[in-house]
Short mmCIF file of C-alpha atoms and ligand atoms in Angstrom, two decimals:
data_model
loop_
_atom_site.label_atom_id
_atom_site.label_comp_id
_atom_site.label_asym_id
_atom_site.label_seq_id
_atom_site.Cartn_x
_atom_site.Cartn_y
_atom_site.Cartn_z
CA MET A 4 69.53 -33.69 6.57
CA THR A 5 70.23 -37.03 8.25
CA ALA A 6 69.75 -40.12 6.06
CA ARG A 7 66.64 -42.16 6.77
CA SER A 8 66.65 -45.89 7.29
CA SER A 9 64.36 -46.44 4.32
CA GLN A 10 62.87 -44.36 1.55
CA ILE A 11 60.09 -45.61 -0.73
CA LEU A 12 58.21 -43.92 -3.59
CA VAL A 13 54.88 -45.49 -4.59
CA GLN A 14 53.20 -44.75 -7.94
CA PRO A 15 49.42 -45.13 -8.30
CA ALA A 16 48.31 -48.14 -10.32
CA TYR A 17 44.68 -47.30 -11.10
CA ASP A 18 43.22 -46.02 -14.37
CA ARG A 19 43.16 -42.20 -14.23
CA GLN A 20 41.31 -42.00 -17.56
CA ALA A 21 38.25 -43.54 -15.92
CA LEU A 22 37.95 -40.76 -13.32
CA LYS A 23 34.97 -38.42 -13.30
CA THR A 24 34.91 -35.20 -11.30
CA ARG A 25 32.64 -36.33 -8.49
CA ILE A 26 34.16 -34.34 -5.63
CA LEU A 27 34.86 -30.63 -5.40
CA HIS A 28 37.35 -29.83 -2.64
CA LEU A 29 37.41 -26.23 -1.42
CA GLY A 30 40.70 -25.23 0.23
CA PHE A 31 43.57 -27.13 -1.39
CA GLY A 32 46.00 -26.54 1.50
CA ALA A 33 48.52 -28.83 3.12
CA PHE A 34 46.01 -30.76 5.21
CA ALA A 35 43.62 -31.43 2.31
CA ARG A 36 46.42 -32.86 0.20
CA ALA A 37 47.58 -35.22 2.93
CA HIS A 38 44.19 -36.27 4.27
CA PRO A 39 40.79 -36.24 2.52
CA ILE A 40 42.17 -36.19 -1.03
CA LEU A 41 44.73 -38.87 -0.18
CA HIS A 42 41.92 -41.05 1.23
CA THR A 43 40.07 -40.76 -2.09
CA ASP A 44 43.21 -41.66 -4.00
CA LEU A 45 43.76 -44.73 -1.80
CA ALA A 46 40.11 -45.76 -2.11
CA ASN A 47 40.42 -45.65 -5.91
CA GLU A 48 43.58 -47.72 -5.63
CA VAL A 49 42.21 -50.35 -3.24
CA THR A 50 38.69 -50.98 -4.54
CA GLY A 51 38.47 -49.13 -7.83
CA GLY A 52 35.92 -46.43 -8.51
CA ASP A 53 35.86 -43.32 -10.64
CA TRP A 54 36.18 -40.71 -7.90
CA GLY A 55 38.05 -37.75 -9.34
CA VAL A 56 38.53 -34.55 -7.33
CA ALA A 57 38.42 -30.97 -8.61
CA VAL A 58 40.56 -28.91 -6.24
CA ALA A 59 39.85 -25.25 -5.65
CA ARG A 60 41.32 -22.37 -3.74
CA LEU A 61 39.36 -19.20 -3.21
CA ASN A 62 42.03 -16.74 -2.06
CA SER A 63 45.80 -17.23 -2.30
CA GLY A 64 47.63 -20.05 -4.05
CA GLU A 65 46.48 -19.47 -7.64
CA ALA A 66 50.02 -20.08 -8.95
CA LEU A 67 50.28 -23.36 -7.01
CA LEU A 68 47.19 -24.65 -8.78
CA SER A 69 48.69 -23.79 -12.17
CA GLU A 70 51.88 -25.59 -11.12
CA LEU A 71 49.78 -28.64 -10.27
CA ASP A 72 48.31 -28.54 -13.80
CA THR A 73 51.82 -28.32 -15.23
CA ALA A 74 52.80 -31.38 -13.18
CA GLY A 75 49.99 -33.37 -14.85
CA ARG A 76 47.91 -32.89 -11.67
CA PHE A 77 50.12 -35.28 -9.71
CA TYR A 78 51.46 -34.33 -6.30
CA THR A 79 53.38 -36.16 -3.59
CA VAL A 80 52.48 -37.02 -0.02
CA ALA A 81 55.54 -38.13 1.94
CA GLU A 82 54.97 -39.70 5.35
CA THR A 83 57.98 -39.62 7.61
CA ASP A 84 59.29 -40.46 11.07
CA ASP A 85 62.52 -41.92 12.41
CA ALA A 86 61.67 -45.29 10.85
CA GLY A 87 61.87 -43.90 7.34
CA LEU A 88 59.91 -42.19 4.61
CA MET A 89 57.17 -43.42 2.34
CA ALA A 90 56.01 -41.17 -0.47
CA ARG A 91 52.98 -41.62 -2.68
CA ARG A 92 52.14 -39.87 -5.93
CA VAL A 93 48.48 -38.86 -5.67
CA ALA A 94 46.63 -39.20 -8.97
CA CYS A 95 42.96 -38.45 -8.32
CA VAL A 96 42.94 -34.70 -9.05
CA THR A 97 41.02 -34.13 -12.29
CA GLN A 98 40.83 -30.36 -12.39
CA THR A 99 42.06 -27.22 -10.62
CA LEU A 100 39.92 -24.12 -10.10
CA HIS A 101 40.44 -20.58 -8.92
CA PRO A 102 37.85 -17.81 -9.35
CA ARG A 103 40.47 -15.20 -10.30
CA ARG A 104 42.03 -17.46 -12.93
CA ASP A 105 38.93 -19.29 -14.20
CA GLY A 106 36.24 -16.67 -13.64
CA PRO A 107 33.53 -16.42 -10.98
CA ASP A 108 31.22 -19.01 -12.60
CA ALA A 109 33.67 -21.91 -12.72
CA ILE A 110 33.15 -23.24 -9.19
CA PRO A 111 29.38 -22.61 -8.84
CA ASP A 112 28.84 -24.20 -12.27
CA LEU A 113 30.79 -27.29 -11.24
CA ILE A 114 28.59 -27.60 -8.15
CA ALA A 115 25.61 -27.77 -10.53
CA ALA A 116 27.18 -30.50 -12.70
CA ALA A 117 25.39 -33.86 -12.94
CA ASP A 118 28.43 -35.95 -11.91
CA LEU A 119 29.17 -34.05 -8.71
CA ARG A 120 28.36 -35.92 -5.49
CA ILE A 121 30.39 -34.27 -2.74
CA ILE A 122 31.70 -30.84 -1.79
CA SER A 123 34.42 -31.26 0.82
CA LEU A 124 35.98 -28.37 2.70
CA THR A 125 39.18 -27.51 4.55
CA VAL A 126 38.80 -23.78 4.93
CA THR A 127 39.91 -23.46 8.61
CA GLU A 128 37.67 -22.43 11.49
CA LYS A 129 37.33 -18.83 10.34
CA GLY A 130 36.22 -19.90 6.85
CA TYR A 131 32.72 -20.67 8.17
CA CYS A 132 32.08 -17.05 9.24
CA LEU A 133 30.27 -18.15 12.39
CA ALA A 134 29.21 -16.25 15.47
CA GLY A 135 28.76 -19.01 18.02
CA ASP A 136 26.85 -21.81 16.31
CA THR A 137 25.25 -19.77 13.54
CA LEU A 138 26.31 -17.76 10.52
CA ASP A 139 27.47 -14.24 11.36
CA LEU A 140 25.24 -12.30 8.98
CA LYS A 141 27.12 -9.13 9.93
CA HIS A 142 30.48 -10.63 8.88
CA PRO A 143 31.93 -8.20 6.28
CA GLN A 144 32.61 -10.99 3.75
CA ILE A 145 29.13 -12.46 4.20
CA GLN A 146 27.71 -8.96 3.68
CA CYS A 147 29.68 -8.79 0.40
CA ASP A 148 28.33 -12.21 -0.66
CA LEU A 149 24.80 -11.02 0.07
CA ALA A 150 25.37 -7.87 -1.97
CA ALA A 151 26.93 -9.72 -4.96
CA GLN A 152 25.23 -13.10 -4.77
CA THR A 153 26.40 -14.62 -8.05
CA THR A 154 30.07 -13.72 -7.52
CA PRO A 155 30.67 -14.94 -3.97
CA LYS A 156 34.02 -14.66 -2.22
CA THR A 157 33.54 -16.94 0.80
CA ALA A 158 33.37 -20.74 0.79
CA ILE A 159 29.88 -20.58 2.25
CA GLY A 160 28.72 -18.08 -0.39
CA THR A 161 30.25 -20.25 -3.13
CA ILE A 162 28.44 -23.37 -1.90
CA VAL A 163 25.11 -21.56 -1.65
CA GLU A 164 25.42 -20.04 -5.13
CA GLY A 165 26.46 -23.43 -6.54
CA LEU A 166 23.54 -25.20 -4.89
CA ARG A 167 21.17 -22.54 -6.25
CA ARG A 168 22.40 -23.34 -9.75
CA ARG A 169 22.15 -27.08 -9.01
CA ARG A 170 18.52 -26.70 -8.02
CA VAL A 171 17.78 -24.66 -11.17
CA ALA A 172 19.51 -27.38 -13.24
CA ARG A 173 17.21 -29.95 -11.57
CA GLN A 174 20.09 -32.07 -10.30
CA GLY A 175 19.81 -34.10 -7.11
CA GLY A 176 21.25 -33.18 -3.74
CA LEU A 177 24.77 -33.87 -2.57
CA THR A 178 26.95 -34.20 0.51
CA VAL A 179 28.74 -31.20 1.99
CA LEU A 180 31.62 -32.60 4.03
CA SER A 181 33.39 -30.33 6.48
CA CYS A 182 36.91 -31.51 7.32
CA ASP A 183 37.81 -28.66 9.68
CA ASN A 184 38.60 -28.78 13.39
CA LEU A 185 35.27 -27.48 14.66
CA PRO A 186 33.05 -29.32 17.11
CA ALA A 187 30.04 -30.83 15.30
CA ASN A 188 31.60 -29.50 12.11
CA GLY A 189 28.79 -30.92 9.95
CA ASN A 190 26.14 -29.06 11.94
CA MET A 191 28.19 -25.87 11.94
CA CYS A 192 28.60 -26.12 8.19
CA ARG A 193 24.89 -26.78 7.73
CA ASN A 194 24.03 -23.79 9.92
CA ALA A 195 26.33 -21.55 7.91
CA VAL A 196 25.05 -22.73 4.50
CA LEU A 197 21.39 -22.68 5.50
CA GLY A 198 21.84 -19.32 7.25
CA LEU A 199 23.10 -17.69 4.07
CA ALA A 200 20.66 -19.53 1.80
CA HIS A 201 17.80 -18.40 4.02
CA ALA A 202 18.96 -14.79 3.86
CA ARG A 203 18.91 -15.08 0.05
CA ASP A 204 15.81 -17.18 -0.64
CA ARG A 205 13.75 -19.22 1.80
CA GLU A 206 12.81 -21.83 -0.81
CA LEU A 207 16.46 -22.40 -1.69
CA ALA A 208 17.20 -22.99 2.00
CA GLU A 209 14.35 -25.52 2.15
CA TRP A 210 15.61 -27.33 -0.95
CA ILE A 211 19.12 -27.57 0.50
CA ALA A 212 17.82 -28.81 3.86
CA ALA A 213 15.74 -31.49 2.14
CA ASN A 214 18.29 -32.64 -0.44
CA CYS A 215 21.78 -32.21 0.99
CA ARG A 216 23.55 -33.95 3.86
CA PHE A 217 26.15 -32.41 6.15
CA PRO A 218 27.87 -35.28 8.01
CA SER A 219 30.27 -34.41 10.81
CA THR A 220 33.81 -35.74 10.64
CA MET A 221 36.79 -36.08 12.90
CA VAL A 222 39.92 -35.54 10.84
CA ASP A 223 43.40 -36.15 12.13
CA ARG A 224 46.87 -35.97 10.68
CA ILE A 225 49.75 -33.68 11.59
CA VAL A 226 50.72 -31.84 8.41
CA PRO A 227 52.98 -28.83 8.96
CA ALA A 228 53.21 -26.07 6.36
CA LEU A 229 55.96 -26.88 3.85
CA ASP A 230 59.34 -25.37 4.80
CA ASP A 231 62.71 -25.41 3.03
CA ASP A 232 63.81 -28.59 4.78
CA ALA A 233 60.64 -30.41 3.72
CA ARG A 234 61.08 -29.12 0.15
CA ALA A 235 64.63 -30.48 0.13
CA THR A 236 63.41 -33.88 1.41
CA LEU A 237 60.80 -34.05 -1.36
CA HIS A 238 63.41 -33.07 -3.93
CA GLU A 239 65.67 -35.86 -2.69
CA VAL A 240 62.87 -38.45 -3.02
CA LEU A 241 61.58 -37.32 -6.41
CA GLY A 242 64.75 -36.01 -8.01
CA ARG A 243 62.97 -32.68 -8.63
CA ASP A 244 60.79 -30.13 -6.85
CA ASP A 245 57.12 -30.66 -6.14
CA PRO A 246 55.58 -27.31 -5.13
CA ASN A 247 52.34 -29.06 -4.14
CA GLY A 248 54.09 -31.91 -2.33
CA ILE A 249 53.75 -32.33 1.40
CA LEU A 250 55.63 -33.92 4.27
CA CYS A 251 53.54 -35.30 7.12
CA GLU A 252 53.40 -37.92 9.85
CA PRO A 253 52.52 -41.57 9.00
CA PHE A 254 49.46 -41.52 11.30
CA ARG A 255 46.07 -40.61 9.88
CA GLN A 256 42.54 -41.02 11.20
CA TRP A 257 39.17 -40.13 9.72
CA VAL A 258 35.89 -40.79 11.49
CA ILE A 259 32.87 -39.87 9.36
CA GLU A 260 29.22 -39.68 10.35
CA ASP A 261 27.42 -42.24 8.24
CA ASP A 262 24.99 -39.78 6.66
CA ILE A 263 25.95 -39.46 3.01
CA ALA A 264 23.48 -38.16 0.40
CA ASN A 265 24.46 -39.78 -2.82
CA GLY A 266 27.46 -42.11 -2.59
CA CYS A 267 31.10 -41.61 -1.66
CA PRO A 268 34.43 -43.27 -2.42
CA ASP A 269 35.17 -46.45 -0.51
CA TRP A 270 36.94 -44.40 2.16
CA ALA A 271 36.62 -47.30 4.60
CA ALA A 272 38.94 -49.28 2.31
CA ALA A 273 41.43 -46.44 2.80
CA GLY A 274 41.15 -46.69 6.58
CA ALA A 275 38.28 -44.31 7.41
CA GLU A 276 35.60 -45.32 9.91
CA LEU A 277 31.94 -44.57 9.20
CA VAL A 278 30.04 -44.30 12.48
CA ARG A 279 26.62 -43.24 13.72
CA ASP A 280 27.89 -40.60 16.16
CA VAL A 281 31.16 -38.75 15.60
CA ALA A 282 30.77 -36.33 18.52
CA PRO A 283 32.80 -38.25 21.14
CA TYR A 284 35.72 -38.73 18.71
CA GLU A 285 35.64 -35.07 17.67
CA GLU A 286 35.69 -33.90 21.28
CA MET A 287 38.46 -36.29 22.20
CA LYS A 288 40.63 -35.10 19.35
CA LEU A 289 39.84 -31.40 19.70
CA ARG A 290 40.48 -31.35 23.45
CA MET A 291 43.37 -33.81 23.82
CA LEU A 292 45.32 -33.32 20.58
CA ASN A 293 44.41 -29.81 19.52
CA GLY A 294 44.08 -28.52 23.11
CA ALA A 295 47.59 -29.78 23.94
CA HIS A 296 48.86 -28.41 20.61
CA SER A 297 47.54 -24.93 21.37
CA ALA A 298 48.87 -25.06 24.94
CA LEU A 299 52.33 -26.04 23.65
CA ALA A 300 52.12 -23.45 20.88
CA TYR A 301 51.60 -20.47 23.22
CA LEU A 302 53.67 -21.65 26.19
CA GLY A 303 56.39 -23.05 23.92
CA ALA A 304 56.61 -20.03 21.61
CA LEU A 305 56.83 -17.65 24.60
CA HIS A 306 59.72 -19.67 25.99
CA GLY A 307 61.46 -19.76 22.61
CA HIS A 308 60.71 -23.35 21.47
CA ALA A 309 60.35 -23.17 17.68
CA THR A 310 58.59 -26.50 17.10
CA ILE A 311 56.35 -29.02 18.85
CA ALA A 312 59.18 -31.57 18.66
CA ASP A 313 61.43 -29.05 20.50
CA CYS A 314 58.77 -28.83 23.22
CA MET A 315 58.72 -32.64 23.47
CA ALA A 316 62.50 -32.71 23.88
CA ASP A 317 62.05 -30.52 26.98
CA ASP A 318 60.84 -32.70 29.90
CA VAL A 319 58.88 -29.88 31.49
CA PHE A 320 56.80 -29.21 28.37
CA ARG A 321 56.38 -32.90 27.60
CA ASP A 322 55.16 -33.70 31.11
CA ALA A 323 52.83 -30.71 30.99
CA ALA A 324 51.29 -31.83 27.69
CA TYR A 325 50.73 -35.37 28.97
CA ARG A 326 49.31 -34.18 32.27
CA LEU A 327 47.06 -31.62 30.57
CA MET A 328 45.63 -34.34 28.33
CA LEU A 329 45.14 -36.92 31.04
CA THR A 330 44.12 -34.92 34.09
CA GLU A 331 42.39 -31.86 32.61
CA GLN A 332 40.98 -32.95 29.23
CA ALA A 333 40.31 -36.71 29.39
CA PRO A 334 38.05 -36.43 32.50
CA THR A 335 35.74 -34.10 30.55
CA LEU A 336 35.09 -36.73 27.82
CA SER A 337 32.60 -39.51 27.68
CA MET A 338 33.90 -42.13 25.30
CA PRO A 339 32.78 -45.59 24.19
CA ASP A 340 34.32 -48.29 26.46
CA THR A 341 36.60 -49.45 23.67
CA VAL A 342 38.57 -46.16 23.69
CA ASP A 343 41.69 -46.12 25.89
CA LEU A 344 42.38 -42.46 26.68
CA ALA A 345 45.67 -43.11 28.48
CA GLY A 346 46.89 -45.02 25.42
CA TYR A 347 45.65 -42.18 23.20
CA ALA A 348 47.60 -39.60 25.28
CA SER A 349 50.81 -41.65 25.07
CA GLN A 350 50.36 -42.06 21.33
CA LEU A 351 49.92 -38.28 21.00
CA ILE A 352 53.14 -37.63 22.90
CA ASN A 353 54.94 -39.97 20.46
CA ARG A 354 53.36 -38.25 17.48
CA PHE A 355 54.29 -34.80 18.82
CA SER A 356 57.88 -36.04 19.26
CA ASN A 357 58.35 -36.72 15.52
CA SER A 358 61.49 -34.67 14.91
CA ARG A 359 61.34 -35.21 11.14
CA LEU A 360 58.48 -32.70 11.07
CA HIS A 361 59.10 -29.07 11.88
CA HIS A 362 55.67 -28.18 13.15
CA LYS A 363 56.15 -24.59 14.22
CA THR A 364 54.62 -23.37 17.46
CA THR A 365 53.88 -20.04 15.75
CA GLN A 366 51.93 -21.87 13.00
CA ILE A 367 49.65 -23.54 15.54
CA ALA A 368 49.40 -20.25 17.48
CA MET A 369 47.59 -18.71 14.51
CA ASP A 370 43.85 -17.91 14.79
CA GLY A 371 43.66 -18.47 18.55
CA SER A 372 40.39 -16.55 18.77
CA GLN A 373 38.84 -19.26 16.60
CA LYS A 374 40.50 -22.21 18.32
CA LEU A 375 40.50 -21.52 22.05
CA PRO A 376 36.78 -22.14 22.71
CA GLN A 377 36.63 -25.76 21.49
CA ARG A 378 40.23 -26.68 22.39
CA LEU A 379 40.61 -25.24 25.89
CA LEU A 380 37.60 -23.31 27.14
CA SER A 381 34.90 -26.01 26.90
CA SER A 382 36.91 -28.24 29.22
CA CYS A 383 37.40 -25.31 31.66
CA ALA A 384 33.63 -25.00 31.84
CA ASP A 385 33.23 -28.75 32.50
CA ASN A 386 36.03 -28.83 35.07
CA LEU A 387 34.64 -25.81 36.93
CA GLU A 388 31.24 -27.42 37.03
CA GLN A 389 32.64 -30.69 38.36
CA GLY A 390 34.99 -28.99 40.85
CA ARG A 391 38.12 -30.41 39.18
CA ASP A 392 41.44 -28.50 39.00
CA TRP A 393 42.68 -27.19 35.66
CA PRO A 394 45.97 -25.37 36.36
CA LEU A 395 47.66 -26.21 33.05
CA THR A 396 44.67 -25.13 30.97
CA ALA A 397 44.72 -21.82 32.87
CA LEU A 398 48.40 -21.40 32.03
CA ALA A 399 47.69 -22.15 28.37
CA VAL A 400 44.94 -19.51 28.19
CA ALA A 401 47.18 -17.03 30.02
CA ALA A 402 50.03 -17.83 27.61
CA TRP A 403 47.70 -17.07 24.69
CA MET A 404 46.96 -13.68 26.26
CA ARG A 405 50.66 -13.02 26.70
CA TYR A 406 51.51 -14.32 23.19
CA ILE A 407 49.07 -12.03 21.38
CA ARG A 408 51.00 -9.04 22.72
CA GLY A 409 53.34 -9.94 19.85
CA VAL A 410 56.66 -10.44 21.70
CA ASP A 411 58.06 -13.56 23.40
CA GLU A 412 59.84 -13.74 26.76
CA ASN A 413 63.18 -13.07 25.11
CA GLY A 414 61.95 -9.86 23.50
CA VAL A 415 61.68 -11.49 20.06
CA ALA A 416 58.64 -10.56 17.94
CA VAL A 417 56.11 -13.39 17.34
CA PRO A 418 53.49 -13.26 14.56
CA VAL A 419 49.92 -12.54 15.65
CA GLN A 420 47.79 -13.81 12.76
CA ASP A 421 44.16 -13.77 13.77
CA PRO A 422 40.93 -12.22 12.47
CA MET A 423 40.86 -10.31 15.78
CA ALA A 424 44.51 -9.16 15.63
CA GLY A 425 43.41 -5.51 15.38
CA ASP A 426 41.37 -5.80 18.60
CA PHE A 427 44.26 -7.52 20.37
CA ALA A 428 46.74 -4.81 19.36
CA ARG A 429 44.35 -2.12 20.63
CA LEU A 430 43.86 -3.85 23.98
CA ALA A 431 47.60 -4.57 24.34
CA SER A 432 48.50 -0.94 23.74
CA ALA A 433 46.02 0.17 26.41
CA GLY A 434 48.00 -1.55 29.17
CA ASP A 435 49.10 -4.83 30.69
CA GLY A 436 48.41 -6.84 33.83
CA VAL A 437 44.96 -7.10 35.43
CA GLN A 438 43.33 -4.50 33.20
CA TYR A 439 44.57 -6.20 30.03
CA VAL A 440 43.47 -9.69 31.12
CA GLU A 441 40.05 -8.38 32.18
CA SER A 442 39.59 -6.67 28.80
CA LEU A 443 40.35 -9.92 26.96
CA LEU A 444 37.99 -11.93 29.18
CA ASP A 445 35.24 -9.53 28.12
CA LEU A 446 35.60 -10.48 24.43
CA ASP A 447 32.53 -12.64 24.00
CA GLN A 448 33.64 -13.83 20.54
CA VAL A 449 36.33 -15.80 22.42
CA PHE A 450 35.06 -16.30 25.98
CA PRO A 451 31.44 -17.48 26.24
CA PRO A 452 29.76 -15.09 28.72
CA THR A 453 28.51 -18.03 30.83
CA LEU A 454 32.16 -18.91 31.46
CA ALA A 455 33.65 -15.41 31.59
CA GLU A 456 31.15 -14.24 34.19
CA GLN A 457 32.25 -16.90 36.71
CA SER A 458 34.50 -15.26 39.26
CA GLY A 459 36.42 -18.54 39.78
CA PHE A 460 37.31 -18.61 36.10
CA ARG A 461 38.43 -14.98 35.98
CA ALA A 462 40.49 -15.29 39.14
CA ALA A 463 42.24 -18.45 37.86
CA ILE A 464 43.19 -16.82 34.56
CA LEU A 465 44.39 -13.63 36.28
CA ARG A 466 46.55 -15.70 38.64
CA ALA A 467 47.94 -17.80 35.78
CA TYR A 468 48.74 -14.65 33.77
CA SER A 469 50.70 -13.10 36.60
CA ARG A 470 52.63 -16.38 37.06
CA VAL A 471 53.53 -16.53 33.37
CA GLU A 472 54.63 -12.88 33.57
CA ALA A 473 56.65 -13.39 36.74
CA MET A 474 58.29 -16.77 36.09
CA GLY A 475 58.14 -17.21 32.34
CA ALA A 476 56.15 -20.01 30.68
CA ARG A 477 58.56 -22.77 31.66
CA GLY A 478 58.87 -21.59 35.26
CA ALA A 479 55.11 -21.34 35.63
CA ILE A 480 54.61 -24.85 34.23
CA LEU A 481 57.33 -26.25 36.47
CA GLU A 482 55.75 -24.68 39.52
CA SER A 483 52.39 -26.09 38.58
CA LEU A 484 53.80 -29.59 37.95
CA THR A 485 55.79 -29.73 41.16
CA GLN A 486 53.26 -28.11 43.47
CA GLY A 487 50.16 -29.47 41.77
CA GLU A 488 48.64 -26.00 41.78
CA GLY A 489 48.73 -22.81 39.79
CA GLY A 490 45.46 -22.12 38.11
CA THR A 491 42.46 -22.92 40.16
C1 CS2 B 527 47.01 -27.88 14.72
C2 CS2 B 527 46.25 -28.81 13.79
O1 CS2 B 527 47.53 -25.96 13.46
C3 CS2 B 527 46.83 -26.42 14.37
O2 CS2 B 527 46.04 -25.72 14.98
O3 CS2 B 527 46.60 -28.12 16.04
O4 CS2 B 527 46.42 -28.46 12.46
C4 CS2 B 527 46.64 -30.28 14.00
O5 CS2 B 527 47.95 -30.53 13.57
C5 CS2 B 527 45.69 -31.21 13.28
O6 CS2 B 527 44.39 -30.94 13.68
C6 CS2 B 527 46.06 -32.67 13.55
O7 CS2 B 527 45.06 -33.48 13.06
#
């Protein structure tokens, strides 16, 4: 590890004893630690307040929660780039919860507690169990939650069961705050919660709709999964291990719809913006940042680039990311006049170039079936409608199709982690080329039929796929950049 120019460790100065558990956070993964929970910690620090957070995980990571308890419920967030490293000990966690360790009632009962004001979530796109904009009532896990209502397994089932108990306990409503990368994430979350509540008890659904708020949020911070290098960096800063510590970029942004039920920490004091309409910011971030991330993930991983920073060190990939953002994504957005999209794209290229973070292309490649629609396909639809070219987006979608065959261009296996991995393996084993691409385009869970039925769309993806096959990802990008064609 190369030495950094500066290294600082900040300890919280506020009174932890005064904290009350007012927030339940579902999904205590890397992003949650470095973003929403950190904002609460900073708000407590800057303007006071008694906002304590109970952190819960529903599936894996039980041992990590116990390790957090052992560490006095402190963990470290270390922000790093070439300028240095600044680490903060986060102190606002009051409690850890896991249904296997603490029993099935622990989380629903906390949701019913008088002090609770907010349930926040980082459960990834698939955690909402959606089909399109609404809850997928046929989803196997939702079916389980309907069959065993008081011992739910999903985040949505847990929230609904908790809110049922809250209503029985005659407590007031609260805010359910989605912090996942979905468009209109508040509405999606509301649809999922109300969909399940309605299937259980119509009056419960009505109570939730009348008493709870589901603001949308745009969340942004690049927080790779912890690897050995990051662990070693944290050890160097702290003088010991921190299994819940995290290494991330210095940048963070949080735009929250100003529609809160019953109070929240002074997140604005921690840098968040509360606005009337989050939609333009969400779309900008999902299409320009996440769209470019997914494009780099599939094209880069196929070529053999291990990280996003490796892609940025390769001119061809860096130019492609910038051009994708500016010429294929930005024109599909309608932003307030104050937003400078060219400046935003340049800033993203700088953020992607942070070589202190090892953000793996294969990590971002995960769950493509859940990510492609909002990151890449909605802009295809807009561009087709407006008659604009979208060659790099076509290459990105084609690279996804090639990536989910499970082997890169060098014959090295790549992980295909996706709720639809079984379907992909079946389609891949049935053949390759035109027939394979056509069979993927027919998956309406990924490709909205209104898009997939357009012959111009299908032809562009088929052409892009054959270029990626024939020239490799880098060759296909290069051709597209130099000839200004390739997809449409
Ligand atoms: C990434 C995001 O893993 C992914 O899919 O695109 O986690 C990305 O790093 C964050 O959304 C940045 O805010």
